[in-house]
Short mmCIF file of C-alpha atoms in Angstrom, two decimals:
data_model
loop_
_atom_site.label_atom_id
_atom_site.label_comp_id
_atom_site.label_asym_id
_atom_site.label_seq_id
_atom_site.Cartn_x
_atom_site.Cartn_y
_atom_site.Cartn_z
CA MET G 88 2.71 -114.09 -61.24
CA PRO G 89 1.45 -112.07 -58.25
CA ILE G 90 4.05 -111.42 -55.55
CA TYR G 91 2.95 -110.45 -52.04
CA GLN G 92 5.61 -109.61 -49.46
CA ASN G 93 8.26 -111.24 -51.67
CA LEU G 94 6.35 -114.54 -51.85
CA PRO G 95 4.49 -115.94 -54.87
CA ILE G 96 0.73 -116.31 -55.04
CA ILE G 97 -0.56 -118.84 -57.57
CA THR G 98 -4.17 -119.63 -58.36
CA VAL G 99 -4.78 -123.31 -59.04
CA GLN G 100 -7.87 -125.08 -60.32
CA ASP G 101 -8.87 -128.29 -58.56
CA PRO G 102 -7.65 -131.23 -60.72
CA LYS G 103 -10.27 -133.68 -59.46
CA HIS G 104 -13.06 -131.26 -60.32
CA ALA G 105 -11.45 -130.75 -63.71
CA LYS G 106 -11.46 -134.50 -64.30
CA LYS G 107 -15.18 -134.64 -63.51
CA THR G 108 -15.75 -131.69 -65.84
CA ALA G 109 -13.95 -133.49 -68.67
CA ARG G 110 -16.13 -136.55 -68.08
CA ASN G 111 -19.29 -134.45 -68.10
CA GLN G 112 -18.34 -132.92 -71.46
CA LEU G 113 -18.84 -136.36 -73.00
CA HIS G 114 -22.33 -136.58 -71.50
CA SER G 115 -23.53 -133.23 -72.80
CA GLY G 116 -26.34 -133.46 -75.33
CA ALA G 117 -25.88 -129.83 -76.30
CA ARG G 118 -22.56 -130.51 -78.03
CA LEU G 119 -21.25 -132.91 -80.66
CA LEU G 120 -17.51 -133.09 -80.03
CA VAL G 121 -15.75 -133.33 -83.39
CA LEU G 122 -12.10 -134.35 -83.33
CA GLY G 123 -10.56 -135.18 -86.68
CA ASN G 124 -12.23 -137.95 -88.65
CA ASN G 125 -14.43 -139.01 -85.74
CA VAL G 126 -16.88 -137.65 -83.21
CA MET G 127 -17.18 -138.54 -79.53
CA LEU G 128 -20.61 -139.80 -78.59
CA TYR G 129 -22.47 -140.88 -75.48
CA ARG G 130 -23.07 -144.16 -77.30
CA HIS G 131 -19.35 -144.89 -77.17
CA LEU G 132 -19.35 -144.78 -73.38
CA LEU G 133 -22.44 -146.98 -73.22
CA THR G 134 -20.77 -149.50 -75.54
CA LEU G 135 -17.71 -149.62 -73.30
CA ALA G 136 -19.82 -150.11 -70.19
CA GLN G 137 -21.88 -152.90 -71.77
CA ALA G 138 -18.90 -154.79 -73.18
CA LYS G 139 -17.85 -158.12 -71.71
CA ASN G 140 -14.46 -156.88 -70.55
CA HIS G 141 -15.75 -153.54 -69.33
CA ALA G 142 -13.63 -151.12 -67.32
CA ILE G 143 -16.46 -148.76 -66.38
CA TYR G 144 -19.84 -149.45 -64.81
CA ILE G 145 -23.30 -149.04 -66.28
CA ARG G 146 -24.02 -146.61 -63.45
CA ASP G 147 -21.15 -144.48 -64.77
CA VAL G 148 -23.11 -143.95 -67.98
CA VAL G 149 -26.83 -144.33 -67.17
CA ASN G 150 -28.51 -141.95 -64.70
CA VAL G 151 -25.10 -140.59 -63.81
CA ASP G 152 -24.00 -138.62 -60.79
CA LYS G 153 -21.99 -135.83 -62.38
CA GLN G 154 -20.02 -135.28 -59.18
CA ASP G 155 -18.98 -138.92 -58.75
CA ASP G 156 -15.21 -138.97 -58.29
CA GLY G 157 -15.08 -142.73 -58.70
CA ALA G 158 -16.72 -142.60 -62.13
CA ALA G 159 -14.31 -139.92 -63.33
CA TYR G 160 -11.37 -141.91 -61.97
CA ARG G 161 -12.49 -145.06 -63.80
CA LEU G 162 -13.16 -143.31 -67.12
CA PHE G 163 -9.67 -141.80 -67.35
CA HIS G 164 -7.94 -144.93 -66.06
CA SER G 165 -5.58 -146.83 -68.34
CA ASP G 166 -7.88 -149.87 -68.15
CA VAL G 167 -10.37 -148.09 -70.41
CA LEU G 168 -7.64 -147.53 -73.01
CA GLU G 169 -6.64 -151.17 -72.65
CA GLN G 170 -10.25 -152.23 -73.25
CA MET G 171 -10.34 -150.19 -76.46
CA TYR G 172 -7.06 -151.71 -77.59
CA GLN G 173 -8.06 -155.30 -76.86
CA ASN G 174 -11.29 -154.86 -78.81
CA GLU G 175 -9.56 -152.95 -81.62
CA LEU G 176 -11.87 -150.04 -80.97
CA GLU G 177 -9.10 -147.48 -81.22
CA ASN G 178 -8.77 -148.19 -84.94
CA ASN G 179 -12.28 -147.12 -85.86
CA GLU G 180 -14.76 -144.57 -84.60
CA MET G 181 -13.45 -144.50 -81.02
CA GLN G 182 -9.98 -143.34 -81.97
CA SER G 183 -10.75 -139.73 -81.06
CA LEU G 184 -12.17 -140.81 -77.70
CA PHE G 185 -9.00 -142.83 -77.08
CA VAL G 186 -6.83 -139.73 -77.58
CA TYR G 187 -9.18 -137.53 -75.55
CA LEU G 188 -9.02 -139.88 -72.56
CA PHE G 189 -5.24 -140.24 -72.75
CA VAL G 190 -4.33 -136.58 -73.20
CA LEU G 191 -6.73 -135.14 -70.65
CA GLY G 192 -6.18 -138.02 -68.23
CA ASP G 193 -2.47 -137.23 -68.27
CA LEU G 194 -3.21 -133.52 -67.80
CA PHE G 195 -5.18 -134.13 -64.61
CA ASP G 196 -2.86 -136.79 -63.27
CA SER G 197 0.13 -134.48 -63.69
CA TYR G 198 -1.21 -133.15 -60.38
CA LEU G 199 -2.65 -136.31 -58.86
CA ASN G 200 0.14 -138.83 -59.50
CA ARG G 201 2.53 -139.04 -56.54
CA ASN G 202 5.54 -140.82 -58.02
CA ILE G 203 6.82 -138.95 -61.07
CA PHE G 204 9.42 -136.27 -61.78
CA HIS G 205 8.32 -132.68 -62.16
CA LYS G 206 9.72 -132.50 -65.68
CA GLU G 207 7.45 -135.37 -66.64
CA ARG G 208 4.52 -133.51 -65.06
CA ILE G 209 5.26 -130.53 -67.28
CA ILE G 210 5.19 -132.74 -70.38
CA MET G 211 1.88 -134.29 -69.32
CA ALA G 212 0.26 -130.93 -68.56
CA MET G 213 1.58 -128.99 -71.54
CA ARG G 214 0.69 -131.80 -73.93
CA GLY G 215 -2.91 -131.25 -72.91
CA TYR G 216 -2.48 -127.49 -73.17
CA PHE G 217 -1.23 -127.59 -76.76
CA PHE G 218 -3.64 -130.34 -77.79
CA LEU G 219 -6.65 -128.34 -76.64
CA ASN G 220 -5.43 -125.22 -78.41
CA MET G 221 -4.77 -127.13 -81.64
CA TRP G 222 -8.20 -128.75 -81.41
CA ALA G 223 -9.85 -125.36 -80.94
CA GLU G 224 -7.90 -123.97 -83.88
CA TYR G 225 -9.10 -126.87 -86.03
CA ILE G 226 -12.76 -126.24 -85.18
CA GLU G 227 -12.38 -122.51 -85.80
CA SER G 228 -10.79 -123.09 -89.21
CA ALA G 229 -13.53 -125.60 -90.09
CA ASN G 230 -16.11 -123.01 -89.10
CA GLN G 231 -14.60 -120.53 -91.53
CA LEU G 232 -14.97 -123.04 -94.36
CA TYR G 233 -18.28 -124.62 -93.35
CA SER G 234 -20.00 -122.16 -91.04
CA SER G 235 -23.33 -123.96 -91.34
CA ILE G 236 -21.84 -127.25 -90.09
CA PHE G 237 -19.04 -126.50 -87.63
CA SER G 238 -19.20 -124.22 -84.63
CA ILE G 239 -16.89 -123.74 -81.65
CA SER G 240 -19.98 -123.52 -79.44
CA LYS G 241 -21.41 -126.85 -80.63
CA ASN G 242 -18.42 -128.97 -81.66
CA PHE G 243 -15.88 -128.17 -78.95
CA ILE G 244 -15.81 -128.37 -75.18
CA SER G 245 -17.38 -125.48 -73.27
CA PRO G 246 -15.29 -122.30 -72.96
CA GLN G 247 -15.37 -122.64 -69.17
CA SER G 248 -13.92 -126.15 -69.41
CA PHE G 249 -11.28 -125.01 -71.87
CA LYS G 250 -10.22 -122.26 -69.48
CA ILE G 251 -10.07 -124.66 -66.53
CA PHE G 252 -7.98 -127.24 -68.38
CA THR G 253 -5.46 -124.80 -69.85
CA SER G 254 -5.21 -122.97 -66.52
CA LEU G 255 -4.17 -126.24 -64.87
CA ALA G 256 -1.19 -126.53 -67.20
CA GLU G 257 -0.13 -122.93 -66.66
CA SER G 258 -0.44 -123.17 -62.88
CA LEU G 259 1.62 -126.36 -62.71
CA ILE G 260 4.63 -124.70 -64.30
CA LEU G 261 4.27 -121.71 -62.00
CA LEU G 262 4.08 -124.03 -58.98
CA ILE G 263 7.24 -125.86 -59.98
CA ILE G 264 9.18 -122.66 -60.65
CA SER G 265 8.04 -120.95 -57.46
CA HIS G 266 8.92 -123.99 -55.33
CA ARG G 267 12.28 -124.22 -57.04
CA GLU G 268 13.05 -120.59 -56.26
CA PHE G 269 11.52 -120.21 -52.81
CA TYR G 270 11.24 -123.68 -51.25
CA SER G 271 13.87 -125.76 -53.01
CA LEU G 272 14.57 -127.99 -49.98
CA TYR G 273 10.93 -128.99 -49.64
CA PRO G 274 9.13 -131.38 -51.99
CA LEU G 275 6.23 -130.15 -54.08
CA TYR G 276 3.07 -132.20 -53.57
CA PRO G 277 0.91 -130.89 -56.44
CA TRP G 278 -2.04 -133.09 -55.43
CA GLU G 279 -2.32 -131.03 -52.24
CA HIS G 280 -2.99 -127.86 -54.26
CA GLY G 281 -6.75 -128.03 -54.62
CA THR G 282 -10.00 -127.79 -52.75
CA GLU G 283 -10.10 -131.40 -51.55
CA ALA G 284 -9.30 -130.66 -47.90
CA ILE G 285 -11.94 -127.92 -47.75
CA GLU G 286 -14.60 -130.10 -49.35
CA HIS G 287 -13.68 -132.96 -47.05
CA LEU G 288 -14.20 -130.69 -44.03
CA PHE G 289 -17.58 -129.41 -45.19
CA GLY G 290 -18.60 -132.89 -46.34
CA ILE G 291 -18.12 -134.35 -42.86
CA SER G 292 -19.85 -131.33 -41.33
CA ARG G 293 -22.92 -131.94 -43.49
CA GLN G 294 -22.98 -135.57 -42.41
CA ILE G 295 -23.41 -134.32 -38.85
CA THR G 296 -25.68 -131.33 -39.55
CA ASN G 297 -27.11 -131.08 -43.01
CA ASP G 298 -27.84 -127.36 -42.84
CA PHE G 299 -25.72 -125.40 -40.38
CA SER G 300 -25.05 -121.77 -39.58
CA PHE G 301 -21.61 -120.21 -39.21
CA TYR G 302 -21.82 -120.55 -35.43
CA GLU G 303 -22.97 -124.17 -35.63
CA PHE G 304 -20.13 -124.97 -38.00
CA PHE G 305 -17.55 -124.12 -35.33
CA LYS G 306 -19.52 -125.86 -32.61
CA ILE G 307 -19.36 -129.23 -34.39
CA GLN G 308 -15.68 -129.16 -35.29
CA GLN G 309 -14.76 -131.47 -32.42
CA ARG G 310 -17.04 -134.16 -33.82
CA VAL G 311 -15.75 -133.42 -37.32
CA ALA G 312 -12.19 -133.97 -36.11
CA TYR G 313 -13.04 -137.32 -34.53
CA ARG G 314 -14.91 -138.51 -37.61
CA ASP G 315 -12.03 -137.40 -39.80
CA LYS G 316 -9.71 -139.49 -37.65
CA ILE G 317 -11.95 -142.52 -38.16
CA ILE G 318 -11.89 -142.03 -41.93
CA ARG G 319 -8.11 -141.66 -41.97
CA GLN G 320 -7.80 -144.95 -40.10
CA GLY G 321 -9.65 -146.65 -42.95
CA ILE G 322 -12.89 -147.41 -41.09
CA GLN G 323 -15.85 -147.28 -43.48
CA ILE G 324 -18.99 -145.89 -41.87
CA GLN G 325 -21.05 -145.06 -44.94
CA LYS G 326 -23.82 -147.31 -46.13
CA GLU G 327 -23.32 -149.07 -49.42
CA LYS G 328 -26.26 -147.36 -51.07
CA THR G 329 -24.34 -144.07 -50.95
CA SER G 330 -20.82 -145.40 -51.44
CA ALA G 331 -20.97 -145.18 -55.23
CA SER G 332 -21.56 -141.45 -55.41
CA GLY G 333 -20.18 -138.20 -54.16
CA TYR G 334 -16.78 -136.92 -53.21
CA ILE G 335 -13.96 -139.32 -52.37
CA PHE G 336 -11.31 -138.12 -49.93
CA ASP G 337 -8.02 -139.50 -51.26
CA PHE G 338 -6.05 -139.58 -48.03
CA ASN G 339 -3.10 -141.96 -48.15
CA PRO G 340 -2.36 -143.32 -44.65
CA ASN G 341 1.08 -144.50 -45.76
CA SER G 342 4.06 -142.17 -45.71
CA ILE G 343 5.73 -141.22 -48.96
CA SER G 344 9.01 -143.06 -49.43
CA ASN G 345 12.29 -141.19 -49.07
CA GLU G 346 13.03 -141.86 -52.72
CA ASN G 347 9.77 -140.28 -53.83
CA ILE G 348 10.32 -137.30 -51.55
CA ASP G 349 13.67 -136.72 -53.22
CA ILE G 350 12.07 -137.08 -56.65
CA LEU G 351 9.53 -134.43 -55.70
CA ARG G 352 12.26 -131.91 -54.87
CA ILE G 353 14.35 -132.35 -58.00
CA TRP G 354 13.74 -129.13 -59.87
CA PRO G 355 14.10 -128.79 -63.65
CA ASP G 356 16.13 -125.79 -64.73
CA ASP G 357 14.99 -123.38 -67.42
CA ASN G 358 16.48 -125.48 -70.22
CA ALA G 359 14.80 -128.63 -68.92
CA ILE G 360 11.46 -126.81 -68.76
CA TYR G 361 11.90 -125.65 -72.34
CA ASP G 362 12.76 -129.21 -73.45
CA ALA G 363 9.66 -130.51 -71.67
CA ILE G 364 7.46 -127.90 -73.37
CA LYS G 365 8.98 -128.75 -76.74
CA THR G 366 8.33 -132.47 -76.20
CA ALA G 367 4.76 -131.73 -75.15
CA TYR G 368 4.15 -129.65 -78.27
CA ASN G 369 5.51 -132.36 -80.56
CA ASP G 370 3.36 -134.98 -78.83
CA ALA G 371 0.24 -132.85 -79.19
CA ALA G 372 1.00 -132.23 -82.86
CA GLY G 373 1.52 -135.96 -83.35
CA PHE G 374 -1.90 -136.78 -81.91
CA ILE G 375 -3.57 -134.10 -84.02
CA LYS G 376 -2.00 -135.50 -87.19
CA ALA G 377 -2.82 -139.09 -86.22
CA LEU G 378 -6.48 -138.09 -86.02
CA GLY G 379 -6.42 -136.85 -89.59
CA ILE G 380 -6.11 -133.14 -88.83
CA LYS G 381 -3.70 -131.05 -90.85
CA LEU G 382 -2.00 -128.42 -88.73
CA LEU G 383 -2.41 -124.98 -90.19
CA ASN G 384 0.79 -123.81 -88.52
CA ASP G 385 3.05 -126.84 -88.35
CA LYS G 386 6.15 -125.13 -86.99
CA THR G 387 8.55 -125.84 -84.21
CA ILE G 388 7.68 -124.76 -80.71
CA PRO G 389 8.42 -121.07 -80.07
CA HIS G 390 11.17 -120.15 -77.65
CA PHE G 391 10.09 -119.34 -74.13
CA TYR G 392 12.12 -117.70 -71.47
CA VAL G 393 11.49 -118.36 -67.81
CA SER G 394 12.29 -115.40 -65.62
CA THR G 395 13.06 -116.71 -62.14
CA SER G 396 13.89 -113.43 -60.52
CA HIS G 397 12.34 -113.06 -57.08
CA GLN G 398 11.28 -109.57 -58.06
CA SER G 399 9.31 -110.56 -61.14
CA MET G 400 8.74 -114.33 -61.26
CA VAL G 401 6.88 -113.82 -64.51
CA ILE G 402 6.88 -116.26 -67.41
CA SER G 403 7.35 -114.33 -70.61
CA ASP G 404 7.87 -115.32 -74.21
CA LEU G 405 10.58 -114.16 -76.56
CA SER G 406 8.32 -113.73 -79.54
CA LYS G 407 9.93 -110.37 -80.22
CA ASN G 408 13.30 -112.07 -80.55
CA CYS G 409 12.03 -114.64 -83.05
CA ASN G 410 12.51 -114.25 -86.76
CA ASP G 411 10.20 -111.78 -88.43
CA ASP G 412 8.68 -114.51 -90.60
CA PHE G 413 7.69 -116.51 -87.54
CA ASP G 414 4.14 -115.74 -86.49
CA ILE G 415 3.89 -116.80 -82.88
CA ASP G 416 0.23 -115.80 -82.66
CA ASN G 417 -0.71 -118.51 -85.15
CA ILE G 418 0.59 -121.25 -82.91
CA SER G 419 -1.05 -122.60 -79.79
CA GLY G 420 1.70 -121.01 -77.76
CA LEU G 421 1.75 -120.24 -74.10
CA ASP G 422 -0.29 -117.30 -73.00
CA PHE G 423 0.55 -116.91 -69.34
CA ASN G 424 -0.65 -113.94 -67.41
CA ASN G 425 2.28 -111.56 -67.44
CA GLU G 426 0.71 -108.95 -65.22
CA GLU G 427 1.92 -108.44 -61.68
CA PHE G 428 -0.63 -107.43 -59.13
CA GLU G 429 0.25 -104.87 -56.52
CA LEU G 430 -1.15 -106.48 -53.39
CA ASP G 431 1.06 -104.62 -50.94
CA ASN G 432 -1.26 -101.63 -51.09
CA LEU G 433 -4.12 -103.60 -49.59
CA ASN G 434 -5.14 -102.73 -46.08
CA GLU G 435 -3.34 -105.30 -43.94
CA ASN G 436 -5.64 -104.51 -41.02
CA SER G 437 -8.42 -106.30 -42.90
CA PHE G 438 -6.39 -109.51 -42.88
CA THR G 439 -5.60 -109.09 -39.17
CA ASP G 440 -9.21 -108.37 -38.28
CA ALA G 441 -10.42 -111.39 -40.22
CA ALA G 442 -7.89 -113.65 -38.51
CA SER G 443 -8.86 -112.33 -35.08
CA GLU G 444 -12.54 -112.92 -35.75
CA VAL G 445 -11.90 -116.49 -36.85
CA ALA G 446 -9.80 -117.09 -33.73
CA ARG G 447 -12.55 -115.69 -31.51
CA LEU G 448 -15.23 -117.85 -33.06
CA SER G 449 -13.07 -120.94 -32.85
CA LYS G 450 -13.03 -120.59 -29.06
CA LEU G 451 -16.73 -121.39 -29.07
CA VAL G 452 -15.75 -125.04 -29.20
CA ASP G 453 -14.99 -126.12 -25.65
CA LEU G 454 -12.15 -128.63 -26.04
CA THR G 455 -10.19 -130.04 -23.16
CA GLU G 456 -6.40 -130.00 -23.31
CA SER G 457 -6.19 -133.75 -23.88
CA GLU G 458 -8.79 -133.64 -26.65
CA LEU G 459 -6.98 -130.78 -28.35
CA LYS G 460 -3.70 -132.67 -28.20
CA GLN G 461 -5.31 -135.80 -29.58
CA ILE G 462 -6.78 -133.95 -32.54
CA SER G 463 -3.66 -131.93 -33.36
CA ASP G 464 -1.17 -134.78 -33.08
CA ILE G 465 0.84 -135.31 -36.24
CA SER G 466 0.35 -138.77 -37.69
CA ASP G 467 3.25 -141.22 -37.64
CA SER G 468 3.47 -141.21 -41.43
CA SER G 469 3.76 -137.41 -41.51
CA LYS G 470 6.50 -137.54 -38.87
CA VAL G 471 8.50 -139.93 -41.04
CA GLU G 472 8.20 -137.63 -44.05
CA LEU G 473 9.06 -134.49 -42.08
CA ASN G 474 12.05 -136.16 -40.47
CA HIS G 475 13.53 -137.04 -43.86
CA ILE G 476 12.80 -133.62 -45.35
CA LEU G 477 14.27 -131.63 -42.46
CA ASN G 478 17.32 -133.82 -41.95
CA THR G 479 18.24 -134.39 -45.59
CA THR G 480 19.26 -131.11 -47.12
CA LYS G 481 21.51 -132.73 -49.70
CA PHE G 482 20.07 -135.64 -51.59
CA SER G 483 21.56 -137.76 -54.31
CA SER G 484 20.86 -136.79 -57.88
CA LEU G 485 18.46 -139.41 -59.16
CA ILE G 486 18.39 -140.55 -62.75
CA GLU G 487 15.57 -138.77 -64.52
CA PHE G 488 12.94 -140.57 -66.53
CA GLN G 489 13.38 -141.48 -70.17
CA GLN G 490 10.64 -140.15 -72.40
CA ASN G 491 9.22 -142.92 -74.57
CA GLU G 492 8.10 -142.38 -78.13
CA LEU G 493 4.34 -142.26 -78.56
CA PHE G 494 4.41 -142.57 -82.35
CA TYR G 495 6.01 -144.73 -85.00
CA THR G 496 8.18 -143.18 -87.68
CA ASN G 497 5.22 -143.19 -90.09
CA GLY G 498 3.19 -141.04 -87.69
CA LEU G 499 0.83 -143.75 -86.43
CA MET G 500 0.18 -144.00 -82.72
CA ASN G 501 2.16 -146.57 -80.75
CA VAL G 502 -0.94 -147.67 -78.88
CA SER G 503 0.69 -150.26 -76.62
CA GLN G 504 3.33 -147.73 -75.58
CA ILE G 505 0.67 -145.08 -74.96
CA ILE G 506 -1.25 -147.44 -72.68
CA GLN G 507 1.93 -148.37 -70.83
CA ILE G 508 2.75 -144.71 -70.22
CA ARG G 509 -0.81 -143.97 -69.12
CA THR G 510 -0.63 -146.88 -66.69
CA SER G 511 2.47 -145.40 -65.07
CA HIS G 512 0.67 -142.06 -64.76
CA ASN G 513 -2.55 -143.31 -63.16
CA ALA G 514 -3.43 -141.18 -60.16
CA PHE G 515 -3.63 -142.47 -56.64
CA SER G 516 -7.21 -142.94 -55.50
CA ARG G 517 -9.05 -144.65 -52.68
CA SER G 518 -12.08 -145.10 -54.92
CA GLU G 519 -13.11 -148.49 -56.18
CA ARG G 520 -10.69 -149.99 -58.63
CA PRO G 521 -11.81 -150.39 -62.25
CA CYS G 522 -14.09 -153.29 -63.08
CA GLN G 523 -11.37 -155.47 -64.56
CA ASN G 524 -9.58 -155.72 -61.23
CA ARG G 525 -12.75 -156.32 -59.25
CA ARG G 526 -14.03 -158.87 -61.74
CA LEU G 527 -11.05 -161.13 -61.06
CA ASN G 528 -11.90 -161.12 -57.37
CA ALA G 529 -15.53 -161.83 -58.19
CA ILE G 530 -14.58 -164.87 -60.26
CA GLN G 531 -12.35 -166.21 -57.51
CA SER G 532 -15.04 -165.78 -54.89
CA SER G 533 -17.86 -167.21 -57.01
CA ASN G 534 -16.94 -170.74 -55.96
CA ASN G 535 -17.51 -169.88 -52.34
CA GLN G 536 -20.95 -171.05 -51.25
CA GLU G 537 -21.21 -168.50 -48.47
CA GLU G 538 -21.94 -165.06 -49.86
CA PHE G 539 -21.03 -162.06 -47.75
CA ASN G 540 -23.66 -159.35 -47.62
CA ARG G 541 -21.62 -156.14 -47.74
CA ASN G 542 -24.63 -153.90 -47.30
CA SER G 543 -25.61 -155.62 -44.06
CA ALA G 544 -22.04 -155.39 -42.79
CA ASN G 545 -21.82 -151.67 -43.54
CA LEU G 546 -25.17 -151.10 -41.87
CA LEU G 547 -24.00 -152.98 -38.78
CA ILE G 548 -20.78 -150.96 -38.58
CA SER G 549 -22.60 -147.67 -39.02
CA GLU G 550 -24.81 -148.46 -36.03
CA PHE G 551 -21.77 -148.32 -33.74
CA PHE G 552 -20.89 -144.76 -34.74
#
């Protein structure tokens, strides 16, 4: 892990972009994803969307917007797994898709869920890490036996996607360890570690000026700030024809409860992290076996040592201390970057000059003192959170979660338990809820003779802004 001026620097992929990438892998016509006894096809998604009790929309499958956050949110929601279960689809050709959506959905929501313990996040993330490595190993071994049929380039996710997904798992552990060592009194909000705030800023800017220069970007920041304030207050100004596509800013206007804040600053020690990694490995192996894949290296999880020294902060493995007959390279083990980067030798004047230039350009925006105060005011919800964090240095030790078994003793998947766990892991989102929830409202409102034209209402509201 890079250390700069005795502080950690961690690179993190954006989890919401990763979720969209995982969705797009299923839409690729250049690949036939083979996972065990089944393949994952575009036809499966279309079947789910066309079903009576559908949890995804037709527009999520036909003529898709690949950058639609709402579509990615719906696809990896537990309601899709529930739909498969109710229609007994998980027992036939969609079984591999069921596992894909659960494992990767949990990987992404290990960042995006706002209510779970960090140890549970590690299990969710590392389960995806090991599962992807085992899947890749399966395709590679099949290629060695049937090179004319199987190929890692045609029957597995893209190498870029694989790198993004595994990097998410690695970065999450590094985030938890670094916060435990350097910022133990402050909660870790993993959903804040991404590019969402930056994209939100540029997204609003493009609503005002579609194509702007660097100078124009700073000139419009006052209007951007006001429009951001409107969005945070829950006022919808977009027209309905564009509301189903694009980036969704998941700002939660409500403050996080004191209990959740305390949960988010309960740090697993090294032994707890190892236990979580071991559980994740066993879960991944269980899914691989349930899909009819025989593990080539079905061994227990290798031992990992977490160095939490402020001087090194490097995750290293103890493969050298393992038995000689234990081949760690043949297991989908962790492969964190153990190199430390010497950043102290960089010219610090370059950072200072860059900061000064940004400050100079920011003065181009002529804001009055009252306007500046209005924009920079901390929201009431943030004040509540900060007050609890700063005034509660000692918090009660909460009872940690109990990991539920995902498999029966015979190795079959406990589908109902898997869906229940996925439901508890669903990420927070301001996007439209899955179809099942909205359909209930539609049925209740169908008896009302007066139909409300939402598009006209949105158009009317937009005229005032």
